[in-house]
């Protein structure tokens, strides 16, 4: 065998062996990877509406999705909005639970973020940020309280506490939520969130 | 130079030829994902896996592969194992996979692995290559773990997520940020140089 | 034969006494210069006590002590003589660092900062004279990155007698609270005397200027550096102020607000980390002024003195290399 053929034969066979090996690995892991991705968002959608026992995606577009949350008897108890937008460093992806009339934020969860550790990353922290998002009145736009107050009861119904030193990340989350609720309201007006019991 | 014993072959990777502190190879992932112990652990294991298996295969086929296409073949082999590691992490440890972002796929271009394939595995027997790979990945693993330990402890007062330091300690956020990685790596290299220098001095005296 | 001649020429050459510059010496020694700088900072220390009381003194003492202790430890680790601890350079680093800290900073953080300033800012490079960056600013940059919240929380000076937990600095007020539109821009008089929120030693421009004039008269610092910084920053801010005075603050505000005075007169003039030639000095100073202007006007941070000096510090070896004065009669080599 001359050199050229040998080169071709070796590279081809290495490529073939690797390729078939990877095909098997890909097959084995494919389902789980897709499941993981879906599962993560669905779990978040379930969690943001307290008392929900099953969710169903009813609307989806780029960086935005709406889930219906129903309790055990099948009553609609809220919507979970999954939305993403620009944070301080990278995209922030979050889930927010809202009441069926879209006027109350039930709770918030951060699905993915790459904010500054110890500062902006505190948006995932229950005590310093997420707890202030329980039962907020979002019939008008939510606004940020800065500097934050110690007593959550002194916040107005449509206010949420900012994180000290991380106003930009807090503001980013707020904007994403406000934007998502606006979008959901528009879709509701168009009748795309029709209630099917 | 006399042939090294197998033991020496293993330990050179941990200390004398440590890929990070001595050869300064593959620093990108060390700097990027050593901000927490768990990430360091996972990255260390991924690199260990890829390095051992690619060294094994490269050494096995070293006589078959024509010299002209060896680098291409090595890269294909390495990429195969990296993809396996990446997919496995994504499927079974989604959180870790997310924390490490692009750095697992980037192991393909990690100089330690191609470096060992080219400099060692392609010229040595299989058993020797695997021992070398074990030592090298051990050196990588220990260093990234040490970085992760210090950075997580100082930057977040925790180790593996468990609080170690009390509330009195205000975390040094800088340690979780890129500058903290550079400072830590610099200090670790400096300290290991000092220790090495001391050892050599003592040997001279003897 | 030829080789023989060459060797002879070589040996003759070697017998010459070669001495590196400087050949002209004066009576100034390192300790003398350093203690002069410390004295010149005393008015600023006094005003920091006047405005922030014992907090300021505590920070200054802890930071200076930590700097000197770290210096001793580093010298011991490097097996060098401990005599140089008393040359005052470590004390200045600690003092300068303390003067640029917010008054409410926990003293432990000041100690960490001073320790980092000496160890990572100076001793790792080989001690005084070998460092690339101004050590005090290295310490401050580390603290800024390590404790971002504590480093950007400000309290009002006691003289203002306002009862609030936090209080914006004039520059923070300008950048984040829309001060120009609301008409709450800090008056120049307060900026000049120091009756404002800010780092303990940088609020009073007057106190710093007294010390600075003393140093310039004693020729300890080169007047060209602060002059270059002030001129370039003024030029930069004047242009934007003239274009849109509703959005940009007047140049005098920028000169007296924040850390500009202490930065220009005491930090940028550090002998080790500033250029040695005239051309280098002007370039260095103007670079600092322009970067401060860009950060203050368009950056995300309200203040940029620290980062701009650190950035221009990196250029100093380059300036020293390329802007050497030519020896009389020497021609630029043709390419």
XYZ file of C-alpha atoms in Angstrom:
738
model
C 0.000 0.000 0.000
C 1.449 3.376 -0.890
C 1.442 6.306 1.499
C -1.505 8.174 0.015
C -3.802 5.170 0.239
C -2.617 4.451 3.737
C -3.407 7.995 4.831
C -6.850 7.848 3.280
C -7.595 4.433 4.705
C -6.519 5.327 8.270
C -8.348 8.617 8.438
C -11.487 7.138 6.911
C -11.558 4.204 9.249
C -10.878 6.350 12.332
C -13.644 8.667 11.214
C -16.021 5.781 10.593
C -15.343 4.120 13.924
C -15.680 7.394 15.848
C -18.762 8.312 13.913
C -20.580 5.074 14.556
C -19.548 5.156 18.194
C -20.891 8.680 18.584
C -24.092 7.734 16.796
C -24.753 5.138 19.473
C -23.929 7.548 22.317
C -26.118 10.172 20.688
C -29.033 7.751 20.427
C -28.716 6.654 24.047
C -28.515 10.154 25.512
C -30.803 12.008 23.112
C -34.063 11.319 24.861
C -32.733 12.176 28.268
C -31.226 15.451 27.111
C -34.466 16.581 25.498
C -36.358 15.401 28.542
C -34.030 17.354 30.850
C -34.546 20.565 28.952
C -38.317 20.182 28.843
C -38.523 18.928 32.376
C -36.642 21.901 33.760
C -39.006 24.422 32.234
C -42.116 22.407 33.093
C -41.021 21.977 36.701
C -40.481 25.720 36.881
C -43.910 26.317 35.364
C -45.466 24.050 37.951
C -43.625 25.647 40.832
C -44.489 29.274 40.146
C -48.224 28.718 40.555
C -48.764 27.355 44.073
C -51.166 24.412 44.196
C -50.855 23.509 40.541
C -50.659 19.818 39.780
C -50.293 19.845 36.024
C -49.152 22.198 33.334
C -49.695 22.405 29.610
C -47.934 24.654 27.180
C -50.496 26.710 25.288
C -48.353 29.260 23.517
C -44.749 29.442 22.401
C -42.510 31.831 20.550
C -38.855 32.772 20.701
C -37.823 33.437 24.326
C -41.425 33.352 25.467
C -43.919 30.631 26.398
C -47.201 30.398 28.307
C -48.288 27.396 30.339
C -51.700 26.704 31.825
C -51.550 25.604 35.451
C -54.467 23.511 36.710
C -55.151 22.009 40.111
C -56.155 18.387 40.742
C -59.798 18.945 39.799
C -58.796 20.573 36.526
C -59.596 24.156 37.407
C -57.401 26.825 35.859
C -55.580 28.441 38.746
C -53.029 30.497 36.881
C -50.593 30.867 34.032
C -46.875 30.357 34.072
C -45.007 32.670 31.756
C -41.550 31.647 30.706
C -39.533 34.545 29.338
C -35.955 35.548 28.669
C -34.204 38.862 28.184
C -30.919 40.678 28.550
C -29.392 40.878 31.996
C -26.208 42.576 33.131
C -23.901 40.024 31.506
C -25.966 37.547 29.551
C -29.488 36.351 28.962
C -31.680 35.820 32.018
C -34.389 33.191 31.620
C -37.158 33.118 34.197
C -40.588 31.760 34.971
C -43.306 33.879 36.520
C -46.638 32.637 37.800
C -49.648 34.902 37.334
C -53.301 34.649 38.325
C -55.828 33.725 35.578
C -56.884 37.389 35.245
C -53.187 38.326 34.791
C -53.452 40.936 37.550
C -51.391 39.272 40.277
C -47.864 37.892 40.181
C -47.957 34.739 42.283
C -44.242 34.009 42.397
C -41.037 34.166 40.412
C -38.322 31.686 39.631
C -35.026 32.206 37.784
C -34.318 29.370 35.373
C -31.020 30.467 33.931
C -28.651 33.388 34.490
C -24.995 34.305 34.282
C -24.964 37.434 36.444
C -22.007 38.418 38.634
C -21.572 35.835 41.396
C -22.334 37.293 44.802
C -24.023 40.340 43.313
C -26.385 40.057 40.371
C -26.547 36.292 40.847
C -28.493 36.985 44.024
C -31.584 37.212 41.805
C -31.798 33.438 42.299
C -31.745 33.907 46.063
C -35.030 33.449 47.901
C -34.209 35.664 50.870
C -32.623 38.599 49.122
C -34.840 38.750 46.063
C -37.443 36.146 45.161
C -39.483 36.407 48.372
C -40.497 39.949 47.451
C -42.199 38.665 44.322
C -44.969 36.778 46.109
C -48.479 38.131 45.384
C -47.611 41.405 43.694
C -50.260 43.491 42.035
C -49.356 43.692 38.367
C -52.498 45.294 36.996
C -50.149 48.191 36.286
C -46.418 47.795 35.621
C -44.348 46.591 38.538
C -41.724 48.982 39.814
C -38.433 48.516 41.605
C -37.893 49.806 45.139
C -34.362 51.157 45.478
C -32.690 51.313 47.846
C -34.490 48.228 49.155
C -36.485 48.383 52.368
C -36.066 45.917 55.226
C -39.724 45.381 55.933
C -41.556 43.761 52.981
C -44.861 45.090 54.323
C -43.805 48.653 53.656
C -43.602 47.933 49.939
C -46.482 49.166 47.822
C -48.528 46.304 46.261
C -46.840 46.827 42.906
C -43.304 47.289 44.236
C -40.501 44.764 44.563
C -37.243 45.179 46.430
C -34.056 45.663 44.403
C -30.833 43.931 45.418
C -28.305 46.238 47.048
C -25.417 46.799 44.659
C -27.111 44.956 41.810
C -29.719 47.387 40.573
C -29.029 46.542 36.946
C -29.754 42.826 37.363
C -32.862 43.547 39.466
C -34.095 46.017 36.874
C -33.433 43.492 34.099
C -35.586 40.872 35.827
C -38.311 43.430 36.387
C -38.283 44.470 32.735
C -38.493 40.868 31.556
C -41.469 40.211 33.854
C -43.300 43.400 32.888
C -42.706 42.685 29.229
C -43.942 39.072 29.598
C -47.130 40.129 31.378
C -47.799 42.758 28.719
C -47.383 40.163 26.017
C -49.669 37.698 27.827
C -52.321 40.361 28.243
C -52.189 41.135 24.547
C -52.540 37.440 23.705
C -55.488 37.185 26.095
C -57.175 40.128 24.399
C -56.705 38.378 21.080
C -58.408 35.365 22.584
C -55.392 33.127 22.285
C -55.528 32.089 25.933
C -59.077 30.780 25.518
C -60.206 28.904 28.573
C -60.979 25.341 27.733
C -62.283 23.327 30.632
C 18.347 10.081 29.985
C 17.557 6.903 31.770
C 14.158 5.339 31.295
C 11.803 6.383 34.067
C 10.249 3.744 36.287
C 6.478 3.437 36.094
C 6.153 5.104 39.455
C 8.207 8.078 38.286
C 6.158 8.183 35.116
C 3.026 8.605 37.210
C 4.324 11.079 39.754
C 5.962 13.421 37.254
C 2.458 14.455 36.164
C 1.468 15.284 39.714
C 4.458 17.439 40.505
C 7.572 17.746 38.360
C 5.756 18.097 35.058
C 2.367 19.113 36.410
C 0.440 20.250 33.328
C -0.864 23.388 35.004
C 1.806 24.638 37.361
C 4.810 23.504 35.309
C 3.783 23.258 31.698
C 1.091 25.950 31.929
C -1.144 24.012 29.547
C -4.917 23.943 29.380
C -5.269 27.007 31.588
C -8.452 28.245 29.945
C -10.712 25.703 31.591
C -8.804 25.877 34.874
C -9.356 29.611 35.091
C -12.941 29.498 33.904
C -14.608 26.706 35.849
C -12.651 26.594 39.097
C -15.066 28.967 40.841
C -16.721 26.134 42.768
C -15.480 22.764 44.001
C -18.202 20.823 42.220
C -17.371 22.413 38.862
C -13.694 21.743 39.395
C -14.446 18.125 40.262
C -16.589 17.600 37.195
C -14.125 19.317 34.871
C -11.269 17.331 36.391
C -13.128 14.066 35.878
C -14.066 14.969 32.311
C -10.460 15.784 31.444
C -9.250 12.614 33.197
C -11.685 10.499 31.202
C -10.781 12.057 27.880
C -7.042 12.054 28.522
C -6.836 8.421 29.629
C -8.910 7.021 26.798
C -7.402 9.153 24.068
C -3.880 8.297 25.272
C -4.848 4.638 25.288
C -6.206 4.667 21.748
C -3.465 6.874 20.353
C -0.859 4.572 21.816
C -2.667 1.506 20.450
C -2.724 2.798 16.890
C 0.606 4.617 16.970
C 2.222 2.200 14.535
C -0.657 2.122 12.071
C -1.224 5.847 11.612
C 1.003 7.435 8.970
C 3.025 10.323 10.335
C 1.462 12.886 7.977
C -2.066 12.470 9.258
C -1.322 11.761 12.909
C -2.526 15.105 14.295
C -5.788 14.850 12.387
C -6.349 11.320 13.690
C -5.532 12.351 17.267
C -8.008 15.208 17.106
C -10.756 12.931 15.799
C -10.087 10.465 18.599
C -10.018 13.189 21.257
C -13.173 14.807 19.881
C -14.950 11.471 20.089
C -14.252 11.097 23.789
C -15.032 14.736 24.490
C -18.401 14.354 22.800
C -19.112 11.251 24.853
C -18.240 13.125 28.066
C -20.286 16.137 27.033
C -23.398 14.146 26.105
C -23.202 12.026 29.238
C -22.980 15.090 31.446
C -25.862 16.759 29.618
C -28.005 13.653 29.949
C -27.312 12.615 33.516
C -25.970 15.722 35.253
C -27.779 18.612 33.560
C -26.909 21.098 36.311
C -23.194 20.437 36.062
C -23.342 20.521 32.312
C -24.962 23.945 32.470
C -22.453 25.282 34.976
C -19.555 24.303 32.749
C -21.077 25.791 29.641
C -18.794 25.560 26.623
C -15.762 24.332 28.538
C -16.500 20.636 28.199
C -16.658 20.724 24.375
C -13.558 22.912 24.514
C -11.561 20.038 26.017
C -11.026 19.079 22.364
C -8.595 21.946 22.011
C -7.170 21.600 25.522
C -3.415 21.501 24.951
C -2.803 18.941 27.690
C -4.595 16.241 25.768
C -3.203 16.786 22.303
C 0.134 17.548 23.950
C 0.275 14.170 25.702
C -0.963 12.355 22.604
C 1.733 13.928 20.453
C 4.584 14.055 22.948
C 4.050 10.803 24.777
C 1.320 8.389 23.750
C 2.326 8.332 20.085
C 5.853 7.279 21.062
C 5.324 4.941 24.000
C 3.850 1.577 24.889
C 0.197 1.372 25.866
C 0.708 0.684 29.569
C 3.229 3.497 29.874
C 0.943 5.915 28.016
C -1.963 5.151 30.305
C 0.217 5.649 33.380
C 1.423 8.954 31.946
C -2.173 9.996 31.228
C -3.187 9.032 34.766
C -0.412 11.146 36.237
C -1.085 14.121 33.999
C -4.811 14.104 34.573
C -4.139 13.617 38.282
C -2.023 16.764 38.253
C -4.733 18.651 36.402
C -7.427 17.290 38.688
C -5.627 18.179 41.914
C -4.757 21.685 40.786
C -8.237 22.585 39.567
C -9.675 21.076 42.740
C -7.349 23.161 44.899
C -8.315 26.293 42.975
C -11.982 25.396 43.364
C -11.592 24.805 47.108
C -9.905 28.127 47.807
C -12.061 30.162 45.463
C -15.338 28.726 46.713
C -14.282 29.064 50.335
C -13.146 32.679 50.049
C -15.702 33.770 47.486
C -18.763 32.079 48.874
C -17.690 30.837 52.352
C -18.747 27.324 51.351
C -17.174 24.081 50.192
C -19.346 21.922 47.936
C -22.208 24.189 48.920
C -21.852 23.540 52.650
C -21.185 26.650 54.715
C -17.730 26.429 56.305
C -16.989 29.965 57.359
C -19.475 31.769 59.556
C -21.337 34.997 59.015
C -18.408 36.993 60.378
C -16.566 36.382 57.147
C -17.687 38.632 54.336
C -17.102 36.701 51.112
C -14.502 38.035 48.693
C -16.614 38.276 45.564
C -13.454 38.878 43.539
C -12.480 35.239 44.058
C -15.481 34.072 42.011
C -14.670 36.517 39.224
C -11.975 36.086 36.550
C -9.394 38.260 38.399
C -9.664 35.919 41.376
C -8.846 32.983 39.114
C -5.747 34.690 37.768
C -4.564 35.752 41.221
C -5.071 32.245 42.632
C -3.347 30.535 39.711
C -0.421 32.935 39.966
C -0.079 32.288 43.685
C -0.317 28.518 43.273
C 2.375 28.524 40.581
C 4.563 30.800 42.686
C 4.219 28.626 45.783
C 4.915 25.427 43.870
C 8.031 27.072 42.390
C 9.217 28.030 45.862
C 8.698 24.490 47.145
C 10.504 23.065 44.131
C 13.379 25.470 44.645
C 13.673 24.426 48.304
C 13.679 20.739 47.357
C 16.427 21.276 44.811
C 18.491 23.261 47.289
C 18.240 20.473 49.823
C 19.228 17.874 47.219
C 22.261 19.945 46.295
C 23.396 20.077 49.890
C 23.076 16.317 50.201
C 46.737 37.841 14.858
C 43.417 39.533 14.272
C 41.806 37.652 17.120
C 44.589 38.752 19.342
C 43.916 42.388 18.594
C 40.249 41.919 19.234
C 40.926 40.367 22.596
C 43.154 43.224 23.515
C 40.503 45.727 22.521
C 37.990 43.791 24.566
C 40.110 43.734 27.673
C 40.728 47.426 27.366
C 37.005 47.954 27.085
C 36.364 45.881 30.162
C 38.740 47.916 32.231
C 36.477 50.929 31.891
C 34.318 51.748 34.821
C 30.739 51.540 33.706
C 28.154 53.061 35.915
C 24.500 53.289 35.184
C 22.668 56.566 35.480
C 21.703 58.610 37.472
C 25.075 60.283 37.800
C 23.759 63.400 39.413
C 22.679 62.839 42.966
C 21.053 65.080 45.487
C 20.487 64.726 49.167
C 17.025 63.238 48.809
C 16.867 59.670 50.021
C 13.919 57.342 49.827
C 12.913 57.782 53.492
C 13.206 61.551 53.195
C 10.910 61.669 50.171
C 8.467 59.243 51.717
C 8.159 61.131 54.987
C 7.695 64.357 53.048
C 4.732 62.732 51.271
C 3.315 61.555 54.588
C 3.566 65.073 56.005
C 1.874 66.474 52.911
C -1.054 64.120 53.489
C -1.593 65.330 57.069
C -4.054 68.105 56.158
C -6.164 65.460 54.400
C -5.965 63.195 57.452
C -7.054 66.102 59.650
C -10.037 66.919 57.457
C -11.006 63.253 57.324
C -11.188 63.341 61.117
C -13.204 66.543 60.979
C -15.757 65.087 58.572
C -15.921 61.425 59.559
C -14.516 61.378 63.106
C -13.037 58.240 64.622
C -14.140 55.967 61.793
C -11.639 57.712 59.551
C -8.795 57.583 62.063
C -9.479 53.911 62.754
C -9.383 53.059 59.047
C -6.166 55.011 58.547
C -4.441 53.352 61.512
C -5.561 49.830 60.609
C -4.713 50.192 56.944
C -1.250 51.640 57.657
C -0.503 49.022 60.297
C -1.649 46.200 58.037
C 0.498 47.521 55.190
C 3.591 47.645 57.395
C 2.982 44.217 58.940
C 2.517 42.715 55.470
C 5.727 44.408 54.351
C 7.598 42.824 57.278
C 6.131 39.387 56.520
C 6.952 39.632 52.823
C 10.491 40.799 53.492
C 10.959 37.954 55.947
C 9.630 35.449 53.408
C 11.975 36.893 50.792
C 14.838 36.892 53.323
C 15.555 40.575 52.810
C 16.706 43.094 55.346
C 13.877 44.433 57.434
C 15.375 47.919 57.496
C 13.389 49.025 54.467
C 10.136 48.737 56.394
C 10.967 52.030 58.025
C 11.612 53.835 54.743
C 7.996 54.899 54.844
C 6.931 53.455 51.510
C 4.672 50.812 53.051
C 3.207 53.377 55.413
C 2.361 55.645 52.474
C 0.674 52.815 50.619
C -1.454 52.039 53.682
C -2.240 55.700 54.271
C -3.114 56.461 50.640
C -5.299 53.378 50.467
C -7.144 54.370 53.647
C -7.765 57.851 52.298
C -9.560 56.363 49.296
C -11.879 54.096 51.299
C -15.502 54.808 52.129
C -15.884 55.792 55.803
C -18.380 53.033 56.545
C -16.057 50.247 55.354
C -15.470 47.582 58.038
C -11.863 47.936 59.293
C -11.152 44.246 58.574
C -11.678 44.929 54.876
C -9.267 47.852 55.028
C -6.692 45.506 56.563
C -7.224 42.977 53.757
C -6.911 45.718 51.158
C -3.666 47.082 52.589
C -2.256 43.586 52.836
C -3.104 42.857 49.195
C -1.718 46.251 48.166
C 1.680 45.433 49.637
C 1.858 41.722 48.818
C 0.238 41.556 45.363
C 0.792 45.191 44.448
C 4.443 45.536 45.381
C 6.319 42.624 46.900
C 5.468 39.993 44.267
C 7.232 42.153 41.708
C 10.315 42.351 43.897
C 9.591 45.233 46.234
C 9.841 48.998 46.006
C 10.918 50.203 42.593
C 9.921 47.084 40.711
C 6.162 47.315 40.831
C 4.198 48.118 37.674
C 1.060 49.398 39.355
C 0.524 51.884 42.132
C 0.250 49.530 45.143
C -2.432 51.521 46.968
C -4.615 51.432 43.862
C -4.050 47.689 43.443
C -5.355 47.256 46.997
C -8.309 49.468 46.271
C -9.136 47.694 43.004
C -9.021 44.377 44.855
C -11.382 45.664 47.532
C -13.694 47.068 44.876
C -13.932 43.662 43.231
C -14.039 41.698 46.485
C -16.554 43.754 48.430
C -18.489 45.727 45.826
C -21.363 46.573 48.132
C -19.282 47.777 51.066
C -17.051 49.766 48.706
C -19.958 51.665 47.184
C -21.982 52.411 50.296
C -21.468 55.952 51.505
C -22.437 57.820 54.636
C -22.803 61.584 54.995
C -20.068 63.527 56.851
C -21.016 64.285 60.465
C -20.836 68.006 59.704
C -23.889 67.741 57.443
C -26.041 66.617 60.386
C -28.387 64.645 58.180
C -29.791 61.477 59.643
C -29.692 58.973 56.800
C -28.025 55.594 56.596
C -26.663 56.034 53.098
C -25.789 59.126 51.153
C -24.767 59.483 47.519
C -21.396 60.931 46.560
C -21.502 64.012 44.317
C -20.515 61.882 41.304
C -23.005 59.134 42.155
C -25.649 61.779 42.549
C -24.732 63.128 39.125
C -24.758 59.769 37.379
C -27.581 57.850 39.053
C -29.954 60.436 40.477
C -30.295 62.807 37.575
C -28.744 65.643 39.592
C -28.509 68.208 36.797
C -32.143 67.957 35.789
C -33.288 68.082 39.413
C -30.903 70.932 40.230
C -29.320 68.970 43.076
C -25.777 69.040 41.709
C -23.415 69.486 44.665
C -22.307 73.140 44.944
C -18.625 73.821 44.179
C -18.047 75.379 47.584
C -18.966 72.135 49.352
C -16.842 70.140 46.940
C -13.847 72.363 47.512
C -13.978 72.277 51.308
C -15.097 68.670 51.464
C -18.524 68.900 53.032
C -19.816 66.021 50.908
C -20.107 62.242 50.969
C -17.189 60.259 49.647
C -13.960 58.492 50.522
C -12.509 59.663 53.812
C -9.527 61.532 52.395
C -10.676 62.687 49.003
C -13.632 64.874 49.886
C -11.711 68.024 50.742
C -9.922 69.383 47.700
C -8.532 72.245 49.778
C -6.692 70.021 52.267
C -5.198 67.900 49.500
C -4.076 70.947 47.535
C -2.159 72.336 50.518
C -0.131 69.141 50.697
C 0.240 69.010 46.927
C 1.626 72.551 46.726
C 4.170 71.672 49.413
C 5.293 68.615 47.433
C 5.534 70.561 44.179
C 7.589 73.298 45.846
C 9.901 70.662 47.290
C 10.081 69.108 43.796
C 9.049 65.749 45.220
C 6.337 65.371 42.629
C 6.434 66.501 39.040
C 3.884 69.284 38.447
C 3.489 68.122 34.862
C 1.547 65.016 35.835
C -1.313 66.706 37.730
C -1.237 69.554 35.209
C -1.635 67.131 32.301
C -4.453 65.265 34.016
C -6.311 68.431 34.956
C -5.862 70.020 31.532
C -7.008 66.977 29.583
C -9.967 66.266 31.851
C -11.001 69.936 31.758
C -10.724 70.056 27.986
C -12.733 66.870 27.619
C -15.499 67.838 30.026
C -15.659 71.435 28.740
C -16.407 70.236 25.228
C -19.342 68.137 26.367
C -20.548 70.736 28.829
C -20.639 73.362 26.081
C -22.501 70.997 23.769
C -25.154 70.091 26.308
C -25.044 71.736 29.748
C -28.338 70.070 30.650
C -26.726 66.692 30.567
C -23.068 67.141 31.428
C -21.621 68.703 34.558
C -19.306 71.747 34.301
C -15.533 71.053 34.213
C -14.869 72.621 37.619
C -17.314 70.170 39.168
C -15.345 67.299 37.681
C -12.059 68.709 38.962
C -13.163 68.913 42.575
C -15.488 65.911 42.748
C -14.466 62.372 43.608
C -10.869 61.263 43.741
C -9.429 63.477 41.045
C -7.253 65.695 43.256
C -5.836 62.875 45.362
C -5.399 60.751 42.241
C -3.726 63.427 40.164
C -1.382 64.771 42.843
C -0.667 61.740 45.020
C -1.401 58.543 43.092
C -0.447 59.257 39.483
C 2.769 60.956 40.620
C 4.161 57.818 42.264
C 7.803 57.897 41.155
C 7.989 54.176 40.466
C 4.914 53.900 38.303
C 5.088 57.128 36.304
C 7.221 57.742 33.193
C 10.654 59.328 33.436
C 10.790 61.390 30.269
C 8.958 64.635 29.558
C 7.120 63.330 26.522
C 6.178 60.191 28.416
C 4.886 62.215 31.354
C 2.617 64.363 29.188
C 1.246 61.371 27.315
C 0.703 59.483 30.570
C -1.036 62.403 32.279
C -3.265 63.241 29.325
C -4.182 59.574 28.967
C -5.287 59.450 32.605
C -7.360 62.615 32.261
C -9.081 61.413 29.103
C -9.899 57.968 30.491
C -11.332 59.555 33.648
C -13.480 61.746 31.443
C -14.712 58.853 29.334
C -15.554 56.713 32.387
C -17.281 59.542 34.265
C -19.315 60.735 31.288
C -20.121 57.505 29.491
C -19.134 54.564 31.693
C -21.262 52.482 34.006
C -19.334 53.686 37.047
C -19.663 57.165 38.528
C -15.911 57.472 39.178
C -12.914 56.389 37.085
C -9.747 57.796 38.661
C -8.563 54.462 40.049
C -8.996 52.464 36.854
C -7.564 55.152 34.599
C -4.374 55.476 36.647
C -3.990 51.690 36.784
C -4.554 51.467 33.029
C -2.005 54.156 32.238
C 0.461 52.523 34.660
C 0.615 49.622 32.233
C 1.862 51.975 29.507
C 4.702 53.415 31.573
C 7.365 50.840 30.596
C 6.374 51.374 26.974
C 6.699 55.166 27.251
C 10.031 54.800 29.018
C 11.279 52.568 26.236
C 10.100 54.447 23.155
C 10.252 58.027 24.337
C 13.866 58.068 25.478
C 15.543 61.398 24.822
C 18.058 61.101 22.013
C 21.691 61.691 22.810
C 22.933 64.908 21.211
C 23.838 64.195 17.603
C 22.267 60.752 17.547
C 20.069 60.075 14.574
C 17.052 57.909 14.350
C 18.187 54.719 12.629
C 16.827 54.448 9.109
C 14.490 51.584 8.488
